[in-house]
PDB file of C-alpha atoms in Angstrom:
ATOM      1  CA  MET A   1     -14.200  -4.677  -9.725  1.00  0.00           C
ATOM      2  CA  THR A   2     -15.440  -1.639 -12.273  1.00  0.00           C
ATOM      3  CA  GLN A   3     -12.728  -0.492 -14.590  1.00  0.00           C
ATOM      4  CA  ILE A   4     -11.606   2.118 -13.092  1.00  0.00           C
ATOM      5  CA  LEU A   5      -8.197   3.911 -15.211  1.00  0.00           C
ATOM      6  CA  GLU A   6      -8.902   4.435 -18.465  1.00  0.00           C
ATOM      7  CA  PRO A   7      -8.236   1.163 -20.731  1.00  0.00           C
ATOM      8  CA  GLY A   8      -4.517   1.046 -22.059  1.00  0.00           C
ATOM      9  CA  SER A   9      -4.140   3.751 -20.387  1.00  0.00           C
ATOM     10  CA  LEU A  10      -0.945   2.701 -18.197  1.00  0.00           C
ATOM     11  CA  SER A  11       0.094   0.790 -21.056  1.00  0.00           C
ATOM     12  CA  GLY A  12       3.567   0.450 -21.446  1.00  0.00           C
ATOM     13  CA  ARG A  13       4.154   0.886 -17.809  1.00  0.00           C
ATOM     14  CA  ARG A  14       5.877  -1.103 -15.254  1.00  0.00           C
ATOM     15  CA  ALA A  15       4.188  -1.499 -11.538  1.00  0.00           C
ATOM     16  CA  LEU A  16       5.057  -2.875  -8.463  1.00  0.00           C
ATOM     17  CA  VAL A  17       2.538  -3.238  -5.325  1.00  0.00           C
ATOM     18  CA  THR A  18       4.017  -4.257  -2.540  1.00  0.00           C
ATOM     19  CA  GLY A  19       1.441  -6.831  -0.256  1.00  0.00           C
ATOM     20  CA  SER A  20      -0.198  -7.591  -4.009  1.00  0.00           C
ATOM     21  CA  SER A  21      -1.697 -11.254  -3.578  1.00  0.00           C
ATOM     22  CA  ARG A  22      -4.753 -10.382  -1.400  1.00  0.00           C
ATOM     23  CA  GLY A  23      -6.499  -7.970  -0.438  1.00  0.00           C
ATOM     24  CA  VAL A  24      -6.275  -3.709  -1.042  1.00  0.00           C
ATOM     25  CA  GLY A  25      -2.919  -4.601  -2.911  1.00  0.00           C
ATOM     26  CA  ALA A  26      -4.157  -8.061  -4.822  1.00  0.00           C
ATOM     27  CA  ASP A  27      -6.929  -5.243  -6.327  1.00  0.00           C
ATOM     28  CA  THR A  28      -4.586  -2.536  -6.928  1.00  0.00           C
ATOM     29  CA  VAL A  29      -2.649  -4.710  -9.157  1.00  0.00           C
ATOM     30  CA  ARG A  30      -5.973  -6.062 -10.901  1.00  0.00           C
ATOM     31  CA  ALA A  31      -6.723  -2.809 -12.006  1.00  0.00           C
ATOM     32  CA  PHE A  32      -3.198  -1.346 -13.120  1.00  0.00           C
ATOM     33  CA  ALA A  33      -3.345  -4.407 -15.171  1.00  0.00           C
ATOM     34  CA  GLU A  34      -6.443  -3.697 -16.542  1.00  0.00           C
ATOM     35  CA  ALA A  35      -5.349  -0.484 -17.845  1.00  0.00           C
ATOM     36  CA  GLY A  36      -2.945  -1.955 -19.750  1.00  0.00           C
ATOM     37  CA  ALA A  37      -0.111  -2.049 -17.364  1.00  0.00           C
ATOM     38  CA  ASP A  38       3.084  -4.944 -16.654  1.00  0.00           C
ATOM     39  CA  VAL A  39       2.530  -5.409 -12.686  1.00  0.00           C
ATOM     40  CA  VAL A  40       5.063  -7.652 -10.737  1.00  0.00           C
ATOM     41  CA  VAL A  41       2.668  -8.958  -7.798  1.00  0.00           C
ATOM     42  CA  ASN A  42       4.363  -9.634  -4.646  1.00  0.00           C
ATOM     43  CA  PHE A  43       3.442 -11.282  -1.530  1.00  0.00           C
ATOM     44  CA  ARG A  44       5.693 -12.351   1.893  1.00  0.00           C
ATOM     45  CA  ASN A  45       4.347 -16.442   1.400  1.00  0.00           C
ATOM     46  CA  LYS A  46       1.362 -18.559   0.035  1.00  0.00           C
ATOM     47  CA  ALA A  47       2.797 -18.039  -3.855  1.00  0.00           C
ATOM     48  CA  PRO A  48       0.186 -20.179  -4.955  1.00  0.00           C
ATOM     49  CA  ARG A  49      -2.277 -17.513  -4.257  1.00  0.00           C
ATOM     50  CA  ALA A  50       0.075 -14.800  -6.110  1.00  0.00           C
ATOM     51  CA  GLU A  51       0.182 -16.989  -9.278  1.00  0.00           C
ATOM     52  CA  LYS A  52      -2.956 -17.722  -9.656  1.00  0.00           C
ATOM     53  CA  LEU A  53      -3.689 -13.694  -9.078  1.00  0.00           C
ATOM     54  CA  ALA A  54      -0.314 -13.642 -12.434  1.00  0.00           C
ATOM     55  CA  THR A  55      -2.335 -16.555 -14.430  1.00  0.00           C
ATOM     56  CA  GLN A  56      -5.546 -13.470 -13.891  1.00  0.00           C
ATOM     57  CA  LEU A  57      -3.070 -10.252 -14.837  1.00  0.00           C
ATOM     58  CA  ARG A  58      -1.160 -12.461 -17.824  1.00  0.00           C
ATOM     59  CA  GLU A  59      -5.313 -13.104 -19.723  1.00  0.00           C
ATOM     60  CA  LEU A  60      -5.739  -8.744 -19.935  1.00  0.00           C
ATOM     61  CA  GLY A  61      -2.569  -9.660 -22.302  1.00  0.00           C
ATOM     62  CA  VAL A  62       0.254  -8.452 -20.111  1.00  0.00           C
ATOM     63  CA  ARG A  63       3.061  -9.440 -18.120  1.00  0.00           C
ATOM     64  CA  ALA A  64       2.468 -10.315 -14.296  1.00  0.00           C
ATOM     65  CA  PHE A  65       5.730 -10.942 -12.941  1.00  0.00           C
ATOM     66  CA  VAL A  66       5.488 -12.745 -10.050  1.00  0.00           C
ATOM     67  CA  GLN A  67       7.940 -12.142  -7.288  1.00  0.00           C
ATOM     68  CA  GLY A  68       7.851 -13.304  -3.488  1.00  0.00           C
ATOM     69  CA  ALA A  69       9.712 -11.405  -0.604  1.00  0.00           C
ATOM     70  CA  ASP A  70      10.619 -10.255   2.994  1.00  0.00           C
ATOM     71  CA  LEU A  71      10.664  -6.612   3.172  1.00  0.00           C
ATOM     72  CA  THR A  72      11.823  -6.664   6.623  1.00  0.00           C
ATOM     73  CA  ASP A  73      14.814  -8.709   5.448  1.00  0.00           C
ATOM     74  CA  PRO A  74      16.728  -6.516   2.907  1.00  0.00           C
ATOM     75  CA  ALA A  75      19.201  -8.967   0.492  1.00  0.00           C
ATOM     76  CA  SER A  76      14.823 -10.315   0.159  1.00  0.00           C
ATOM     77  CA  VAL A  77      14.501  -6.972  -1.116  1.00  0.00           C
ATOM     78  CA  ALA A  78      18.012  -6.247  -3.391  1.00  0.00           C
ATOM     79  CA  GLY A  79      16.748  -9.442  -4.886  1.00  0.00           C
ATOM     80  CA  MET A  80      13.298  -9.223  -6.680  1.00  0.00           C
ATOM     81  CA  MET A  81      13.774  -5.565  -7.037  1.00  0.00           C
ATOM     82  CA  ASP A  82      16.815  -7.142  -9.302  1.00  0.00           C
ATOM     83  CA  ALA A  83      14.613  -9.722 -10.811  1.00  0.00           C
ATOM     84  CA  ILE A  84      11.995  -6.797 -11.681  1.00  0.00           C
ATOM     85  CA  ARG A  85      15.564  -6.089 -13.438  1.00  0.00           C
ATOM     86  CA  GLU A  86      16.206  -8.393 -15.373  1.00  0.00           C
ATOM     87  CA  GLU A  87      12.147  -8.629 -16.520  1.00  0.00           C
ATOM     88  CA  PHE A  88      11.010  -5.166 -16.658  1.00  0.00           C
ATOM     89  CA  GLY A  89      14.089  -3.307 -16.904  1.00  0.00           C
ATOM     90  CA  GLY A  90      12.541  -0.254 -14.727  1.00  0.00           C
ATOM     91  CA  LEU A  91       9.491   0.146 -12.724  1.00  0.00           C
ATOM     92  CA  ASP A  92       7.506   3.604 -13.144  1.00  0.00           C
ATOM     93  CA  ILE A  93       4.780   3.001 -10.237  1.00  0.00           C
ATOM     94  CA  LEU A  94       6.032   2.046  -6.294  1.00  0.00           C
ATOM     95  CA  VAL A  95       2.977   1.116  -4.218  1.00  0.00           C
ATOM     96  CA  LEU A  96       3.917   0.827  -0.615  1.00  0.00           C
ATOM     97  CA  ASN A  97       1.440  -1.005  -0.240  1.00  0.00           C
ATOM     98  CA  ALA A  98       2.531  -4.147   2.555  1.00  0.00           C
ATOM     99  CA  SER A  99       2.319  -3.549   6.900  1.00  0.00           C
ATOM    100  CA  GLY A 100       1.586  -5.291   9.496  1.00  0.00           C
ATOM    101  CA  GLY A 101       2.370  -5.933  13.330  1.00  0.00           C
ATOM    102  CA  MET A 102      -1.335  -7.498  14.840  1.00  0.00           C
ATOM    103  CA  GLU A 103       0.289 -11.042  13.758  1.00  0.00           C
ATOM    104  CA  GLY A 104       1.365 -13.622  16.374  1.00  0.00           C
ATOM    105  CA  GLY A 105       4.831 -14.922  17.242  1.00  0.00           C
ATOM    106  CA  MET A 106       6.694 -12.130  16.190  1.00  0.00           C
ATOM    107  CA  ALA A 107       9.161 -10.173  18.164  1.00  0.00           C
ATOM    108  CA  GLU A 108       8.301  -7.049  19.498  1.00  0.00           C
ATOM    109  CA  ASP A 109       9.593  -4.114  17.035  1.00  0.00           C
ATOM    110  CA  TYR A 110       8.004  -5.991  14.554  1.00  0.00           C
ATOM    111  CA  ALA A 111       5.495  -3.541  13.765  1.00  0.00           C
ATOM    112  CA  LEU A 112       8.494  -1.175  13.252  1.00  0.00           C
ATOM    113  CA  GLN A 113      10.544  -2.957  10.782  1.00  0.00           C
ATOM    114  CA  LEU A 114       7.789  -3.372   8.613  1.00  0.00           C
ATOM    115  CA  ASN A 115       5.938  -0.533   8.537  1.00  0.00           C
ATOM    116  CA  ARG A 116       8.963   2.432   8.857  1.00  0.00           C
ATOM    117  CA  ASP A 117      12.339   0.587   8.230  1.00  0.00           C
ATOM    118  CA  ALA A 118      11.243  -1.617   5.034  1.00  0.00           C
ATOM    119  CA  GLN A 119       8.326   0.675   3.433  1.00  0.00           C
ATOM    120  CA  LEU A 120      12.656   2.602   2.830  1.00  0.00           C
ATOM    121  CA  SER A 121      14.210  -0.253   2.333  1.00  0.00           C
ATOM    122  CA  VAL A 122      11.645  -0.492  -0.453  1.00  0.00           C
ATOM    123  CA  LEU A 123      12.023   2.759  -1.775  1.00  0.00           C
ATOM    124  CA  ASP A 124      15.799   3.342  -2.075  1.00  0.00           C
ATOM    125  CA  ALA A 125      16.352  -1.312  -3.750  1.00  0.00           C
ATOM    126  CA  ALA A 126      13.952   0.713  -5.659  1.00  0.00           C
ATOM    127  CA  LEU A 127      14.861   4.756  -6.459  1.00  0.00           C
ATOM    128  CA  PRO A 128      17.316   2.586  -9.080  1.00  0.00           C
ATOM    129  CA  LEU A 129      14.763   1.317 -11.552  1.00  0.00           C
ATOM    130  CA  MET A 130      13.291   5.030 -11.211  1.00  0.00           C
ATOM    131  CA  ALA A 131      12.837   7.349 -13.708  1.00  0.00           C
ATOM    132  CA  GLU A 132      11.413  10.766 -14.118  1.00  0.00           C
ATOM    133  CA  GLY A 133       8.206  10.745 -14.030  1.00  0.00           C
ATOM    134  CA  ALA A 134       7.999   8.137 -11.610  1.00  0.00           C
ATOM    135  CA  ARG A 135       4.654   8.374  -8.323  1.00  0.00           C
ATOM    136  CA  VAL A 136       5.685   6.718  -5.655  1.00  0.00           C
ATOM    137  CA  VAL A 137       2.590   5.610  -2.936  1.00  0.00           C
ATOM    138  CA  PHE A 138       2.101   5.026   0.590  1.00  0.00           C
ATOM    139  CA  VAL A 139      -1.116   2.857   1.053  1.00  0.00           C
ATOM    140  CA  THR A 140      -1.812   4.214   5.420  1.00  0.00           C
ATOM    141  CA  SER A 141      -4.801   4.557   7.920  1.00  0.00           C
ATOM    142  CA  HIS A 142      -6.198   7.280   9.054  1.00  0.00           C
ATOM    143  CA  GLN A 143      -6.026   5.814  12.420  1.00  0.00           C
ATOM    144  CA  ALA A 144      -2.039   5.791  11.666  1.00  0.00           C
ATOM    145  CA  HIS A 145      -2.010   9.085   9.775  1.00  0.00           C
ATOM    146  CA  PHE A 146      -3.929  11.172  12.653  1.00  0.00           C
ATOM    147  CA  ILE A 147      -2.629   9.440  15.660  1.00  0.00           C
ATOM    148  CA  ASN A 148      -0.385  12.595  16.518  1.00  0.00           C
ATOM    149  CA  THR A 149      -3.890  14.422  17.338  1.00  0.00           C
ATOM    150  CA  THR A 150      -6.481  11.624  18.208  1.00  0.00           C
ATOM    151  CA  PRO A 151      -6.318   8.207  20.122  1.00  0.00           C
ATOM    152  CA  THR A 152      -6.996   4.922  17.947  1.00  0.00           C
ATOM    153  CA  MET A 153      -8.148   1.812  19.955  1.00  0.00           C
ATOM    154  CA  PRO A 154      -5.163   0.762  22.058  1.00  0.00           C
ATOM    155  CA  GLU A 155      -4.997  -2.273  20.060  1.00  0.00           C
ATOM    156  CA  TYR A 156      -4.244  -1.155  17.378  1.00  0.00           C
ATOM    157  CA  GLU A 157      -1.657   1.602  18.378  1.00  0.00           C
ATOM    158  CA  PRO A 158       1.679  -0.055  17.838  1.00  0.00           C
ATOM    159  CA  VAL A 159       0.034  -0.743  14.953  1.00  0.00           C
ATOM    160  CA  ALA A 160      -0.757   2.841  14.589  1.00  0.00           C
ATOM    161  CA  ARG A 161       2.861   4.180  15.135  1.00  0.00           C
ATOM    162  CA  SER A 162       5.228   2.428  13.773  1.00  0.00           C
ATOM    163  CA  LYS A 163       3.004   3.241  10.712  1.00  0.00           C
ATOM    164  CA  ARG A 164       2.944   7.420  11.245  1.00  0.00           C
ATOM    165  CA  ALA A 165       6.511   6.238  11.834  1.00  0.00           C
ATOM    166  CA  GLY A 166       6.538   5.310   8.299  1.00  0.00           C
ATOM    167  CA  GLU A 167       4.820   8.080   6.902  1.00  0.00           C
ATOM    168  CA  ASP A 168       7.256  10.501   8.604  1.00  0.00           C
ATOM    169  CA  ALA A 169      10.310   9.117   7.193  1.00  0.00           C
ATOM    170  CA  LEU A 170       9.595   8.927   3.762  1.00  0.00           C
ATOM    171  CA  ARG A 171       7.189  12.144   2.948  1.00  0.00           C
ATOM    172  CA  GLU A 172      11.651  13.373   4.523  1.00  0.00           C
ATOM    173  CA  ARG A 173      12.627  11.645   0.801  1.00  0.00           C
ATOM    174  CA  ILE A 174      10.019  14.112  -0.940  1.00  0.00           C
ATOM    175  CA  PRO A 175      12.876  16.390  -1.730  1.00  0.00           C
ATOM    176  CA  ALA A 176      15.083  14.369  -3.243  1.00  0.00           C
ATOM    177  CA  LEU A 177      12.368  12.777  -4.628  1.00  0.00           C
ATOM    178  CA  ALA A 178      11.657  15.188  -5.879  1.00  0.00           C
ATOM    179  CA  GLU A 179      14.659  16.713  -7.416  1.00  0.00           C
ATOM    180  CA  ARG A 180      15.081  13.239  -9.578  1.00  0.00           C
ATOM    181  CA  GLY A 181      11.222  13.755 -10.812  1.00  0.00           C
ATOM    182  CA  ILE A 182       9.719  11.155  -8.872  1.00  0.00           C
ATOM    183  CA  GLU A 183       6.356  11.825  -7.042  1.00  0.00           C
ATOM    184  CA  PHE A 184       4.823  11.181  -4.106  1.00  0.00           C
ATOM    185  CA  VAL A 185       2.285  10.442  -2.580  1.00  0.00           C
ATOM    186  CA  VAL A 186       0.511   9.314   1.015  1.00  0.00           C
ATOM    187  CA  VAL A 187      -3.215   7.651   0.540  1.00  0.00           C
ATOM    188  CA  SER A 188      -5.148   7.763   4.159  1.00  0.00           C
ATOM    189  CA  GLY A 189      -8.125   5.299   3.706  1.00  0.00           C
ATOM    190  CA  ASP A 190     -10.482   4.825   7.317  1.00  0.00           C
ATOM    191  CA  MET A 191     -11.181   1.673   8.542  1.00  0.00           C
ATOM    192  CA  ILE A 192     -11.577  -0.751   5.188  1.00  0.00           C
ATOM    193  CA  GLU A 193     -14.288  -3.291   5.500  1.00  0.00           C
ATOM    194  CA  GLY A 194     -13.160  -7.048   4.733  1.00  0.00           C
ATOM    195  CA  THR A 195      -8.904  -6.269   5.759  1.00  0.00           C
ATOM    196  CA  VAL A 196      -7.130  -9.098   7.592  1.00  0.00           C
ATOM    197  CA  THR A 197      -6.523  -5.818   9.794  1.00  0.00           C
ATOM    198  CA  ALA A 198     -10.455  -4.519  11.142  1.00  0.00           C
ATOM    199  CA  THR A 199     -11.230  -8.237  11.061  1.00  0.00           C
ATOM    200  CA  LEU A 200      -8.571  -8.970  13.961  1.00  0.00           C
ATOM    201  CA  LEU A 201      -9.178  -5.867  15.336  1.00  0.00           C
ATOM    202  CA  ASN A 202     -13.389  -6.561  15.505  1.00  0.00           C
ATOM    203  CA  ARG A 203     -12.122  -9.827  16.471  1.00  0.00           C
ATOM    204  CA  LEU A 204      -9.338  -7.740  19.607  1.00  0.00           C
ATOM    205  CA  ASN A 205     -12.546  -5.108  20.301  1.00  0.00           C
ATOM    206  CA  PRO A 206     -15.613  -6.909  19.577  1.00  0.00           C
ATOM    207  CA  GLY A 207     -17.949  -4.045  17.451  1.00  0.00           C
ATOM    208  CA  ALA A 208     -15.631  -1.983  16.438  1.00  0.00           C
ATOM    209  CA  ILE A 209     -16.410  -1.898  12.273  1.00  0.00           C
ATOM    210  CA  GLU A 210     -19.104  -1.380  13.310  1.00  0.00           C
ATOM    211  CA  GLU A 211     -18.805   1.407  16.067  1.00  0.00           C
ATOM    212  CA  ARG A 212     -16.685   3.427  14.021  1.00  0.00           C
ATOM    213  CA  ARG A 213     -19.583   2.456  10.252  1.00  0.00           C
ATOM    214  CA  GLU A 214     -21.539   4.211  12.912  1.00  0.00           C
ATOM    215  CA  GLN A 215     -19.477   7.250  13.154  1.00  0.00           C
ATOM    216  CA  ALA A 216     -18.621   7.932   9.926  1.00  0.00           C
ATOM    217  CA  GLY A 217     -22.158   7.195   8.285  1.00  0.00           C
ATOM    218  CA  ARG A 218     -20.398   4.890   5.201  1.00  0.00           C
ATOM    219  CA  LEU A 219     -16.759   2.331   5.838  1.00  0.00           C
ATOM    220  CA  TYR A 220     -14.838   1.686   2.013  1.00  0.00           C
ATOM    221  CA  ASN A 221     -14.876  -2.324   1.212  1.00  0.00           C
ATOM    222  CA  VAL A 222     -11.263  -3.337   0.005  1.00  0.00           C
ATOM    223  CA  ALA A 223     -12.477  -3.069  -3.639  1.00  0.00           C
ATOM    224  CA  GLU A 224     -13.010   0.439  -3.609  1.00  0.00           C
ATOM    225  CA  PHE A 225     -10.101   1.091  -1.434  1.00  0.00           C
ATOM    226  CA  ALA A 226      -8.233  -0.061  -3.913  1.00  0.00           C
ATOM    227  CA  ALA A 227     -10.270   2.100  -6.548  1.00  0.00           C
ATOM    228  CA  GLU A 228      -8.372   5.295  -4.650  1.00  0.00           C
ATOM    229  CA  VAL A 229      -4.886   3.589  -4.068  1.00  0.00           C
ATOM    230  CA  ALA A 230      -4.682   3.293  -8.061  1.00  0.00           C
ATOM    231  CA  LEU A 231      -5.906   6.370  -8.798  1.00  0.00           C
ATOM    232  CA  ALA A 232      -3.264   7.881  -6.514  1.00  0.00           C
ATOM    233  CA  ALA A 233      -1.229   6.289  -9.033  1.00  0.00           C
ATOM    234  CA  VAL A 234      -2.143   8.996 -11.900  1.00  0.00           C
ATOM    235  CA  GLU A 235      -3.748  11.585 -10.921  1.00  0.00           C
ATOM    236  CA  PRO A 236      -2.141  14.988  -9.725  1.00  0.00           C
ATOM    237  CA  VAL A 237      -0.688  15.438  -6.550  1.00  0.00           C
ATOM    238  CA  PRO A 238      -1.739  17.112  -3.675  1.00  0.00           C
ATOM    239  CA  ALA A 239       0.410  20.064  -2.945  1.00  0.00           C
ATOM    240  CA  ASP A 240       0.251  18.221   0.977  1.00  0.00           C
ATOM    241  CA  ASN A 241       1.101  15.077  -0.743  1.00  0.00           C
ATOM    242  CA  THR A 242      -2.298  14.027   1.096  1.00  0.00           C
ATOM    243  CA  ARG A 243      -5.486  11.739  -0.897  1.00  0.00           C
ATOM    244  CA  LEU A 244      -7.219  11.142   2.555  1.00  0.00           C
ATOM    245  CA  VAL A 245     -10.300   8.245   1.645  1.00  0.00           C
ATOM    246  CA  GLY A 246     -13.054   7.869   3.478  1.00  0.00           C
ATOM    247  CA  ASP A 247     -14.691  10.103   6.916  1.00  0.00           C
ATOM    248  CA  THR A 248     -12.343  12.542   8.585  1.00  0.00           C
ATOM    249  CA  SER A 249     -13.904  15.105  11.320  1.00  0.00           C
ATOM    250  CA  SER A 250     -13.535  12.636  13.973  1.00  0.00           C
ATOM    251  CA  PHE A 251     -10.619  13.203  13.411  1.00  0.00           C
ATOM    252  CA  GLY A 252      -7.948  16.300  15.250  1.00  0.00           C
ATOM    253  CA  GLY A 253      -5.565  17.716  13.219  1.00  0.00           C
TER     254      GLY A 253
END
């Protein structure tokens, strides 16, 4: 992964990326560390993978703190924030990256629990750690961001609607965040090559990735999209608080 942010540009800053032991989250947290930020590597399971990443990041000369948490459990989230306060003293960047809803064996309303309720829970728990000048980034997909105007694959619709519900609920917090001097931005990306979600969708709906790639001309890969998420944490916030990544010509709105 090439250098995205200026080396040293985030020195002294502290960043939490939820769901950062793999995929887009891992590449985002690496970009922050390469820019000099101290980082929290958050995971739901598979602690060894998170520890391995943190070890690599510490070699960059930053503090990398591993914190497991079930984001749908407020007590687990509170415990993570207490540990971050003790370790780092506060947070400057919060990236709400973790999402899901296509996993098997979960409760019927799990997508809504994770993609809406947990996002608000994490934000509320993190706010006491965040001061003026901090920033919150919410990561979503075009298929979710535009779900009210553009249908998506039936297999993905429950997830898309739950993520849009999360985005809407978070946007309602923008005025209160602004009063505290905290900025908020949504990063919406097209289908991302190499993600778990894209792989699952292609399994359920064979040819889905190829079809979308043909429509869009090209699809971003994990590293490319993570670079956009990292930049969203430092570049000026767009007037509509939205950073669109990839082709949107197929989406209404």
